[in-house]
């Protein structure tokens, strides 16, 4: 073979290897590069549901009826919610570490006195350690019944359609155990008055449940709008 | 006969439903009676499309989606309220939270510990927070907007395990809602991302491609040597 032939053969071999290298790189990027492309710098947490658009997640559904459950009271005795059957319920989920929950308690104490006559029962469900709850309930002289639980109380929240609970939240039922509304966040007097007025109208047969729910939703929206304007 | 029927206006919006009825005109005061042919006219179709958008425009759910409602959407889900990220920079892990407006984190409830067995983390040095005093929780130090902290780390057996840290934090919304303590296991990303296909990413492939290009040129020169161009005679 002539020197020229050798030159050509070597060049062709090198060009072929280069083509192979290019194909390999193009279709199979280096593992380091792939990992960096998948996870943007600084946002390396494993994806959580909230990384998705809020609209993509089907919100857990709040049941139409109060689910049946039993939790321990402050003396450790298992107490079923059916104990208050026949009354409208206002079930407040709270915890001692939560400032807005603590802020709400004086209002709930006042209400529990007022509502006895109206056949409305306030129940507190503390998702917390029993000893802490007992101390705080004693210190605050909470007069309405308090139930305590950890995972079992969270299971009740899940059954109420609150899958990842934040506190406080309050469930309102009519006297037949139908859930009228679920309020997330600290309650204030105007909101409680609005909701209980509708609950009372349902109990008296003056309002259909669906109608009362709509009235509450629109009333609460108006209240938060007027608060936003006021602030 | 098809009647497009409006529900009565109820506070936050209107209920809209379309019902199929047999015979007879619509009985509601707002009823629109339209024969099927005219229903297909473009103008009518546009009107129906507009009406169908009404519940959405008025922020009301259509009747078939209504059930027990809550005001839960007034608040952000915890990971949107407190967006956590972590990266490795030199000998430190940088942990950062972006906190939504109207939300805050408690300084006292922040914890960063090693999750991988070969990782040793120093104590996180948290910046000074804002003093928040309320009648129910006393005086607390809180963070709003954003929080960044750096923690020194050493690895006993580097590379044997992926680097993982466990971050705990707890916060609330000013509007009156507190999230339970959140724990996240995070894989901190490595500092600045390496340049794609550049430098030392895949050394032999890059070298081969450069050599191939040179070889192509050499082959061209070799073939051209001693060869004259066959230009057409003038």
Coordinates of C-alpha atoms in Angstrom, one line a residue:
Chain A
X1 CA 0.0 0.0 0.0
X2 CA 1.2 3.4 -0.8
X3 CA 1.9 6.0 1.9
X4 CA -1.1 7.8 0.6
X5 CA -3.3 4.8 1.0
X6 CA -2.1 4.4 4.6
X7 CA -2.9 8.0 5.3
X8 CA -6.4 7.6 3.9
X9 CA -7.1 4.4 5.9
X10 CA -6.0 6.0 9.2
X11 CA -8.0 9.1 8.5
X12 CA -11.1 7.1 7.7
X13 CA -10.7 5.0 10.9
X14 CA -10.4 8.1 13.0
X15 CA -13.4 9.7 11.4
X16 CA -15.4 6.5 12.0
X17 CA -14.4 6.5 15.7
X18 CA -15.3 10.2 15.9
X19 CA -18.8 9.5 14.4
X20 CA -19.2 6.7 17.0
X21 CA -18.2 9.1 19.8
X22 CA -20.6 11.7 18.6
X23 CA -23.5 9.2 18.4
X24 CA -22.8 8.0 21.9
X25 CA -22.7 11.5 23.3
X26 CA -25.8 12.6 21.5
X27 CA -28.0 9.7 22.4
X28 CA -26.6 9.0 25.9
X29 CA -25.5 12.1 27.7
X30 CA -23.1 11.5 30.6
X31 CA -24.8 10.5 33.9
X32 CA -23.6 13.6 35.7
X33 CA -25.2 15.8 33.1
X34 CA -28.4 13.9 33.1
X35 CA -28.7 14.2 36.9
X36 CA -28.1 17.9 36.8
X37 CA -30.7 18.4 34.1
X38 CA -33.4 16.5 36.0
X39 CA -32.9 18.4 39.3
X40 CA -32.5 22.1 39.1
X41 CA -29.9 23.5 41.4
X42 CA -31.2 24.3 44.8
X43 CA -34.5 22.6 44.3
X44 CA -33.3 19.1 45.0
X45 CA -36.1 18.0 47.3
X46 CA -38.0 15.0 46.1
X47 CA -41.1 16.2 44.3
X48 CA -44.1 16.6 46.6
X49 CA -47.7 17.0 45.6
X50 CA -47.6 20.7 46.2
X51 CA -44.9 21.1 43.5
X52 CA -47.7 20.5 41.1
X53 CA -50.2 23.1 40.2
X54 CA -52.8 23.4 42.9
X55 CA -55.6 22.8 40.4
X56 CA -54.2 19.5 39.4
X57 CA -54.9 17.9 42.8
X58 CA -58.4 16.8 43.5
X59 CA -59.3 18.3 46.8
X60 CA -60.3 15.7 49.4
X61 CA -64.0 15.7 49.6
X62 CA -65.8 16.8 52.8
X63 CA -68.4 14.1 53.6
X64 CA -72.0 15.0 53.7
X65 CA -72.5 13.4 57.1
X66 CA -70.4 13.5 60.2
X67 CA -68.4 10.2 60.3
X68 CA -68.7 8.2 63.4
X69 CA -65.6 8.1 65.6
X70 CA -64.5 7.8 69.2
X71 CA -61.5 9.5 70.9
X72 CA -60.2 9.6 74.4
X73 CA -61.3 12.5 76.7
X74 CA -58.9 14.1 79.2
X75 CA -59.5 11.3 81.7
X76 CA -58.5 8.8 79.1
X77 CA -62.0 7.4 78.6
X78 CA -63.0 6.6 75.0
X79 CA -65.9 8.9 74.0
X80 CA -67.9 8.3 70.8
X81 CA -69.2 11.4 69.0
X82 CA -72.6 9.7 69.0
X83 CA -72.8 10.7 72.6
X84 CA -74.0 14.1 71.4
X85 CA -76.4 12.7 68.9
X86 CA -79.5 15.0 68.4
X87 CA -77.4 18.2 68.9
X88 CA -75.9 20.5 66.3
X89 CA -72.1 20.1 66.7
X90 CA -69.3 22.6 66.4
X91 CA -66.1 20.5 66.5
X92 CA -63.0 22.5 66.8
X93 CA -59.6 20.9 65.9
X94 CA -56.7 22.5 67.7
X95 CA -53.3 22.0 69.3
X96 CA -51.4 23.7 72.1
X97 CA -48.4 24.7 69.9
X98 CA -50.7 26.6 67.6
X99 CA -51.1 30.4 68.3
X100 CA -54.3 31.0 66.4
X101 CA -55.9 28.0 68.1
X102 CA -55.1 29.5 71.5
X103 CA -56.4 32.8 70.4
X104 CA -59.8 31.2 69.5
X105 CA -60.4 29.5 72.8
X106 CA -61.8 32.5 74.7
X107 CA -64.4 32.9 72.0
X108 CA -65.3 29.2 72.1
X109 CA -65.6 29.4 75.9
X110 CA -68.0 32.3 75.6
X111 CA -70.0 30.5 72.9
X112 CA -70.3 27.3 74.8
X113 CA -72.3 29.0 77.5
X114 CA -74.5 30.9 75.0
X115 CA -75.2 27.9 72.8
X116 CA -76.4 25.5 75.5
X117 CA -79.9 26.9 75.1
X118 CA -79.7 26.6 71.4
X119 CA -79.0 22.9 71.4
X120 CA -75.5 23.4 69.9
X121 CA -72.6 21.5 71.4
X122 CA -69.0 22.7 71.1
X123 CA -66.4 19.9 71.2
X124 CA -62.6 20.5 71.1
X125 CA -60.4 17.9 69.5
X126 CA -56.8 18.4 70.4
X127 CA -54.3 16.8 68.0
X128 CA -51.5 16.9 70.6
X129 CA -50.0 15.1 73.7
X130 CA -52.6 14.5 76.4
X131 CA -50.5 15.9 79.3
X132 CA -50.0 19.2 77.4
X133 CA -53.6 19.5 76.6
X134 CA -54.7 18.8 80.1
X135 CA -52.3 21.4 81.5
X136 CA -53.5 24.0 79.0
X137 CA -57.2 23.2 79.4
X138 CA -56.9 23.5 83.1
X139 CA -55.0 26.8 82.8
X140 CA -57.6 28.2 80.5
X141 CA -60.5 26.7 82.4
X142 CA -62.1 25.3 79.2
X143 CA -65.6 24.2 80.1
X144 CA -66.6 22.4 76.9
X145 CA -65.7 18.7 76.3
X146 CA -62.2 18.1 75.0
X147 CA -61.1 15.0 73.2
X148 CA -57.4 14.2 72.6
X149 CA -55.6 12.1 70.1
X150 CA -52.5 11.9 67.9
X151 CA -52.8 9.7 64.9
X152 CA -56.3 8.7 65.8
X153 CA -57.3 12.3 65.8
X154 CA -55.6 12.9 62.5
X155 CA -57.6 9.9 61.1
X156 CA -60.8 11.8 62.1
X157 CA -59.5 14.8 60.2
X158 CA -58.8 12.7 57.2
X159 CA -62.3 11.2 57.4
X160 CA -63.6 14.8 57.3
X161 CA -61.7 15.4 54.0
X162 CA -58.8 17.3 55.6
X163 CA -55.9 15.2 54.4
X164 CA -53.0 17.3 55.5
X165 CA -54.4 19.3 58.4
X166 CA -53.4 22.7 59.4
X167 CA -54.9 24.1 62.6
X168 CA -57.4 25.3 63.7
X169 CA -60.4 24.1 61.7
X170 CA -63.9 23.7 62.8
X171 CA -66.7 21.4 61.5
X172 CA -70.3 22.5 61.9
X173 CA -73.2 19.9 61.7
X174 CA -76.9 20.2 62.0
X175 CA -78.9 18.3 64.6
X176 CA -79.1 15.2 62.3
X177 CA -75.3 15.0 61.9
X178 CA -75.3 16.4 58.4
X179 CA -72.1 18.4 57.8
X180 CA -73.1 22.0 57.1
X181 CA -69.6 23.5 56.6
X182 CA -66.0 23.2 57.5
X183 CA -64.1 26.4 58.4
X184 CA -60.3 26.5 58.1
X185 CA -58.4 29.0 60.2
X186 CA -59.2 30.9 63.4
X187 CA -62.9 31.8 63.8
X188 CA -64.1 35.2 64.7
X189 CA -67.5 36.3 66.1
X190 CA -69.1 37.5 62.8
X191 CA -68.2 34.2 61.0
X192 CA -69.5 32.0 63.9
X193 CA -72.7 34.1 64.0
X194 CA -73.2 33.7 60.2
X195 CA -72.6 30.0 60.2
X196 CA -74.7 29.2 63.3
X197 CA -77.6 31.3 61.9
X198 CA -77.7 29.0 58.9
X199 CA -77.3 25.9 61.0
X200 CA -80.3 27.1 63.1
X201 CA -82.3 27.7 59.9
X202 CA -81.6 24.2 58.7
X203 CA -82.6 22.8 62.1
X204 CA -85.9 24.7 62.0
X205 CA -86.5 23.4 58.5
X206 CA -86.5 26.9 57.1
X207 CA -83.6 26.3 54.8
X208 CA -82.4 23.3 52.7
X209 CA -78.9 22.1 53.5
X210 CA -77.5 23.0 50.0
X211 CA -79.0 26.5 50.3
X212 CA -77.5 27.0 53.7
X213 CA -74.1 25.9 52.5
X214 CA -74.3 28.4 49.6
X215 CA -75.4 31.2 52.0
X216 CA -72.4 30.4 54.3
X217 CA -69.9 30.3 51.4
X218 CA -71.1 33.7 50.0
X219 CA -71.4 35.3 53.4
X220 CA -67.9 34.2 54.4
X221 CA -66.5 35.5 51.1
X222 CA -68.2 38.9 51.8
X223 CA -66.8 39.0 55.3
X224 CA -63.3 38.3 54.2
X225 CA -63.7 40.9 51.4
X226 CA -64.8 43.6 53.9
X227 CA -62.0 42.6 56.2
X228 CA -59.5 43.0 53.4
X229 CA -60.9 46.4 52.5
X230 CA -60.9 47.5 56.1
X231 CA -57.2 46.5 56.7
Chain B
X1 CA -87.9 20.7 23.2
X2 CA -84.8 21.9 25.0
X3 CA -85.0 24.7 27.4
X4 CA -81.9 26.5 28.7
X5 CA -82.8 27.4 32.2
X6 CA -81.2 29.8 34.6
X7 CA -81.3 29.0 38.3
X8 CA -82.1 31.8 40.6
X9 CA -79.4 34.2 41.6
X10 CA -78.0 33.2 44.9
X11 CA -75.4 35.5 46.5
X12 CA -72.1 34.4 45.0
X13 CA -73.3 33.4 41.6
X14 CA -75.9 31.7 39.6
X15 CA -76.9 28.1 39.3
X16 CA -77.0 27.0 35.7
X17 CA -78.4 23.9 34.4
X18 CA -79.6 22.6 31.1
X19 CA -82.5 20.2 31.3
X20 CA -84.1 18.1 28.6
X21 CA -87.9 18.4 28.8
X22 CA -90.7 16.9 26.8
X23 CA -93.2 19.3 25.4
X24 CA -94.5 22.5 26.8
X25 CA -92.8 25.9 27.1
X26 CA -90.4 26.8 29.8
X27 CA -92.2 27.8 33.0
X28 CA -89.5 29.9 34.7
X29 CA -89.6 33.7 34.5
X30 CA -86.1 33.6 33.0
X31 CA -86.6 30.7 30.7
X32 CA -85.6 30.9 27.1
X33 CA -87.6 28.7 24.8
X34 CA -85.8 28.0 21.6
X35 CA -86.6 25.5 18.8
X36 CA -83.8 23.1 17.9
X37 CA -83.0 24.8 14.6
X38 CA -82.4 28.2 15.9
X39 CA -80.4 26.7 18.7
X40 CA -77.7 25.8 16.1
X41 CA -77.3 29.4 14.9
X42 CA -73.9 30.8 15.6
X43 CA -75.2 33.6 17.7
X44 CA -77.2 31.2 19.8
X45 CA -74.2 28.9 20.2
X46 CA -72.1 31.9 21.3
X47 CA -74.8 32.9 23.8
X48 CA -74.9 29.4 25.3
X49 CA -71.1 29.2 25.5
X50 CA -71.1 32.6 27.4
X51 CA -73.8 31.4 29.7
X52 CA -71.9 28.2 30.4
X53 CA -68.9 30.3 31.5
X54 CA -71.0 32.3 33.9
X55 CA -70.6 30.1 37.0
X56 CA -66.8 30.2 36.5
X57 CA -66.7 33.9 35.9
X58 CA -68.7 34.5 39.1
X59 CA -66.4 32.1 41.0
X60 CA -69.3 29.7 41.7
X61 CA -69.2 26.0 41.3
X62 CA -71.9 24.6 38.9
X63 CA -74.7 22.7 40.6
X64 CA -73.3 19.3 39.9
X65 CA -70.0 20.0 41.7
X66 CA -71.6 21.5 44.8
X67 CA -71.3 19.7 48.1
X68 CA -70.0 20.7 51.5
X69 CA -67.5 23.5 51.0
X70 CA -64.8 24.9 53.1
X71 CA -62.7 28.0 52.9
X72 CA -59.5 25.9 52.7
X73 CA -58.4 27.6 49.4
X74 CA -57.9 30.8 51.4
X75 CA -54.6 29.2 52.5
X76 CA -51.6 27.8 50.7
X77 CA -50.6 24.2 51.0
X78 CA -47.5 24.0 53.3
X79 CA -44.9 23.3 50.6
X80 CA -46.1 26.4 48.7
X81 CA -46.2 28.6 51.8
X82 CA -42.6 27.5 52.7
X83 CA -40.6 26.5 49.7
X84 CA -37.5 24.6 50.7
X85 CA -34.3 24.1 48.7
X86 CA -30.8 22.9 49.5
X87 CA -27.5 22.9 47.7
X88 CA -23.9 22.0 48.5
X89 CA -21.3 24.8 48.2
X90 CA -17.8 23.8 49.0
X91 CA -17.7 22.5 52.5
X92 CA -21.1 23.8 53.4
X93 CA -24.7 22.9 52.8
X94 CA -26.9 25.8 52.0
X95 CA -30.5 25.5 53.1
X96 CA -33.0 28.1 51.9
X97 CA -36.7 28.7 52.4
X98 CA -38.8 31.1 50.3
X99 CA -41.7 32.1 52.5
X100 CA -44.9 33.3 50.9
X101 CA -46.3 36.7 51.8
X102 CA -48.4 36.6 55.0
X103 CA -46.6 33.4 56.3
X104 CA -43.9 32.9 58.8
X105 CA -41.5 30.3 60.2
X106 CA -40.6 29.9 63.9
X107 CA -36.8 30.0 64.5
X108 CA -37.1 27.7 67.4
X109 CA -38.6 24.9 65.4
X110 CA -36.0 24.8 62.7
X111 CA -33.7 21.7 62.7
X112 CA -31.2 20.4 60.2
X113 CA -29.6 17.0 60.8
X114 CA -27.7 14.5 58.7
X115 CA -29.7 11.7 57.1
X116 CA -27.0 9.8 55.3
X117 CA -24.9 7.6 57.7
X118 CA -21.6 9.0 56.5
X119 CA -22.5 12.6 56.8
X120 CA -21.6 14.8 59.8
X121 CA -23.3 18.2 60.0
X122 CA -22.3 21.1 62.1
X123 CA -24.8 23.3 64.0
X124 CA -26.9 25.5 61.7
X125 CA -26.2 29.2 62.4
X126 CA -29.6 30.8 62.0
X127 CA -29.7 34.6 61.4
X128 CA -31.6 36.9 63.7
X129 CA -35.3 36.8 63.2
X130 CA -38.1 39.2 63.8
X131 CA -39.4 39.4 67.3
X132 CA -43.1 38.5 67.5
X133 CA -45.0 38.9 70.7
X134 CA -48.6 37.7 71.2
X135 CA -50.7 37.1 74.2
X136 CA -51.0 33.4 73.5
X137 CA -47.5 32.1 72.7
X138 CA -45.4 34.8 74.3
X139 CA -42.3 36.2 72.6
X140 CA -41.0 34.2 69.6
X141 CA -38.4 34.8 66.9
X142 CA -39.8 34.4 63.4
X143 CA -38.7 34.6 59.8
X144 CA -40.7 36.1 56.9
X145 CA -40.0 36.3 53.1
X146 CA -36.9 34.2 53.1
X147 CA -34.4 32.4 55.2
X148 CA -31.0 31.1 54.3
X149 CA -28.6 29.2 56.5
X150 CA -25.3 27.4 55.9
X151 CA -24.2 24.3 57.7
X152 CA -20.6 23.0 57.6
X153 CA -20.4 19.3 56.7
X154 CA -17.8 16.5 56.6
X155 CA -18.2 13.0 55.0
X156 CA -16.6 10.0 56.7
X157 CA -17.0 7.8 53.7
X158 CA -17.6 10.1 50.7
X159 CA -19.5 8.6 47.9
X160 CA -20.7 5.5 49.6
X161 CA -24.2 7.0 50.1
X162 CA -26.1 9.8 48.4
X163 CA -26.0 13.0 50.5
X164 CA -29.2 13.5 52.3
X165 CA -30.2 15.9 55.1
X166 CA -33.3 16.0 57.2
X167 CA -34.9 19.4 57.6
X168 CA -37.6 20.2 60.1
X169 CA -39.6 23.4 60.3
X170 CA -42.9 24.8 61.5
X171 CA -44.8 27.9 60.6
X172 CA -48.1 29.7 60.4
X173 CA -50.2 32.1 58.3
X174 CA -50.8 35.6 59.7
X175 CA -54.4 35.1 58.8
X176 CA -54.8 32.5 61.6
X177 CA -53.6 29.0 60.6
X178 CA -50.7 26.9 61.8
X179 CA -49.2 24.0 59.9
X180 CA -47.9 21.1 62.0
X181 CA -44.1 20.5 62.1
X182 CA -42.9 19.6 58.6
X183 CA -40.0 17.2 58.1
X184 CA -38.4 16.8 54.6
X185 CA -35.5 14.6 53.6
X186 CA -33.6 16.6 51.0
X187 CA -30.9 15.6 48.5
X188 CA -28.9 18.9 48.3
X189 CA -27.9 19.6 44.7
X190 CA -24.2 20.1 43.9
X191 CA -23.2 23.8 43.6
X192 CA -23.1 25.2 40.1
X193 CA -24.3 22.6 37.6
X194 CA -21.5 21.2 35.4
X195 CA -21.5 22.5 31.8
X196 CA -23.3 20.1 29.5
X197 CA -20.9 18.3 27.1
X198 CA -18.1 20.6 28.1
X199 CA -14.6 20.1 29.4
X200 CA -14.2 16.9 31.4
X201 CA -17.8 15.7 31.0
X202 CA -16.8 12.9 28.6
X203 CA -13.1 13.3 27.8
X204 CA -12.5 10.5 25.3
X205 CA -15.6 11.3 23.1
X206 CA -14.7 14.9 22.8
X207 CA -11.1 14.0 21.9
X208 CA -12.3 11.5 19.3
X209 CA -14.6 14.1 17.7
X210 CA -11.8 16.6 17.5
X211 CA -9.4 14.0 16.1
X212 CA -12.0 12.9 13.6
X213 CA -12.5 16.4 12.3
X214 CA -8.7 16.7 11.9
X215 CA -8.5 13.3 10.2
X216 CA -11.2 14.3 7.8
X217 CA -9.2 17.4 6.8
X218 CA -6.0 15.3 6.4
X219 CA -7.8 12.8 4.2
X220 CA -9.0 15.6 2.1
X221 CA -5.5 17.0 1.7
X222 CA -4.1 13.6 0.9
X223 CA -6.7 12.9 -1.8
X224 CA -6.1 16.4 -3.3
X225 CA -2.3 16.1 -3.5
X226 CA -0.9 15.8 -7.0
X227 CA -4.3 16.2 -8.5
X228 CA -5.1 19.0 -10.9
X229 CA -8.4 20.5 -11.3
X230 CA -10.1 19.5 -14.5
X231 CA -11.3 23.0 -15.4
X232 CA -13.2 23.2 -18.6
X233 CA -11.1 24.6 -21.5
X234 CA -11.7 28.2 -22.2

